[in-house]
């Protein structure tokens, strides 16, 4: 499982239809946001822009932490640490794992909240 569902459920009262509607909107926003972030990440991996890559990883880390995306969070934290320490190659290698993890995570979110 790529998602800590207890984290997502802690954001709302799961018995309140309005809260659930709000959460679904937040998940849709997350899906849209991560599409853009994934595209940016790919671009920065190709251009090898260390500062841009670090910034994008930091943004993804925050999103992953806020929504309990545990598998994504783990690899992003490792990649951000590597790029901060000047290991651009190691960071880029780890960044290659992000897209497949995000694809699996996205499927889990869509299965629960619709696409």
XYZ file of C-alpha atoms in Angstrom:
115
model
C 0.000 0.000 0.000
C 1.359 3.387 -1.015
C -0.968 5.512 1.085
C -1.408 5.964 4.806
C -5.205 6.129 4.694
C -5.385 7.152 8.335
C -3.586 10.384 7.392
C -6.125 11.200 4.684
C -9.048 10.255 6.925
C -7.679 12.507 9.675
C -8.307 15.504 7.423
C -12.096 15.153 7.595
C -15.046 13.660 9.408
C -15.605 10.653 7.167
C -19.282 10.526 8.222
C -19.941 14.073 7.020
C -20.956 14.271 3.334
C -19.695 17.859 3.061
C -16.301 16.885 4.440
C -16.136 13.945 2.045
C -17.006 16.227 -0.899
C -14.267 18.632 0.194
C -11.802 15.748 0.483
C -12.684 14.488 -2.992
C -12.039 18.000 -4.347
C -8.690 18.027 -2.547
C -7.777 14.650 -4.067
C -8.700 15.910 -7.550
C -6.499 18.942 -6.914
C -3.705 16.628 -5.726
C -3.948 14.564 -8.913
C -3.762 17.687 -11.070
C -0.915 19.155 -9.024
C 1.138 15.987 -9.185
C 0.710 15.783 -12.962
C 2.410 19.169 -13.245
C 5.025 18.296 -10.616
C 5.863 15.046 -12.422
C 6.333 16.920 -15.692
C 8.552 19.487 -13.962
C 10.577 16.747 -12.307
C 11.193 15.034 -15.646
C 12.302 18.323 -17.166
C 14.694 19.114 -14.316
C 16.151 15.604 -14.438
C 16.868 16.100 -18.147
C 18.303 19.607 -17.812
C 20.166 18.600 -14.647
C 19.216 21.861 -12.937
C 20.221 21.075 -9.366
C 18.417 23.976 -7.658
C 15.234 23.462 -9.666
C 15.332 19.718 -9.028
C 15.808 20.271 -5.304
C 12.951 22.772 -5.199
C 10.576 20.443 -7.052
C 11.505 17.518 -4.801
C 10.849 19.711 -1.781
C 7.394 20.608 -3.108
C 6.556 16.964 -3.820
C 7.799 16.016 -0.353
C 5.357 18.451 1.222
C 2.435 17.216 -0.857
C 3.300 13.587 -0.108
C 3.569 14.264 3.629
C 0.308 16.215 3.792
C -1.651 13.442 2.096
C 0.067 10.463 3.665
C 1.596 9.242 0.413
C 4.119 7.151 2.292
C 5.896 5.327 -0.541
C 6.279 8.519 -2.537
C 7.404 10.437 0.526
C 10.152 7.934 1.303
C 11.837 8.086 -2.097
C 11.405 11.860 -2.438
C 13.039 12.460 0.946
C 15.996 10.294 -0.106
C 16.309 12.069 -3.470
C 16.083 15.522 -1.893
C 18.767 14.607 0.637
C 21.072 13.424 -2.147
C 20.625 16.561 -4.222
C 21.147 18.752 -1.119
C 24.409 16.909 -0.455
C 25.591 17.475 -4.018
C 24.938 13.939 -5.280
C 23.029 14.944 -8.403
C 23.534 11.553 -10.075
C 22.185 9.691 -7.056
C 19.234 12.067 -6.828
C 18.402 11.648 -10.509
C 18.599 7.871 -10.157
C 16.113 7.970 -7.267
C 13.909 10.410 -9.177
C 13.509 7.685 -11.777
C 11.569 5.712 -9.160
C 9.110 8.528 -8.473
C 6.985 8.221 -11.615
C 6.168 4.508 -11.196
C 5.436 5.000 -7.482
C 3.198 7.948 -8.290
C 1.368 5.901 -10.962
C 0.573 3.184 -8.394
C -0.408 5.767 -5.780
C -2.650 7.552 -8.267
C -4.458 4.283 -9.036
C -5.109 3.760 -5.326
C -6.481 7.290 -4.952
C -8.662 6.991 -8.037
C -10.018 3.620 -6.894
C -11.147 5.193 -3.633
C -12.183 8.665 -4.802
C -12.883 8.271 -8.529
C -10.846 9.894 -11.278
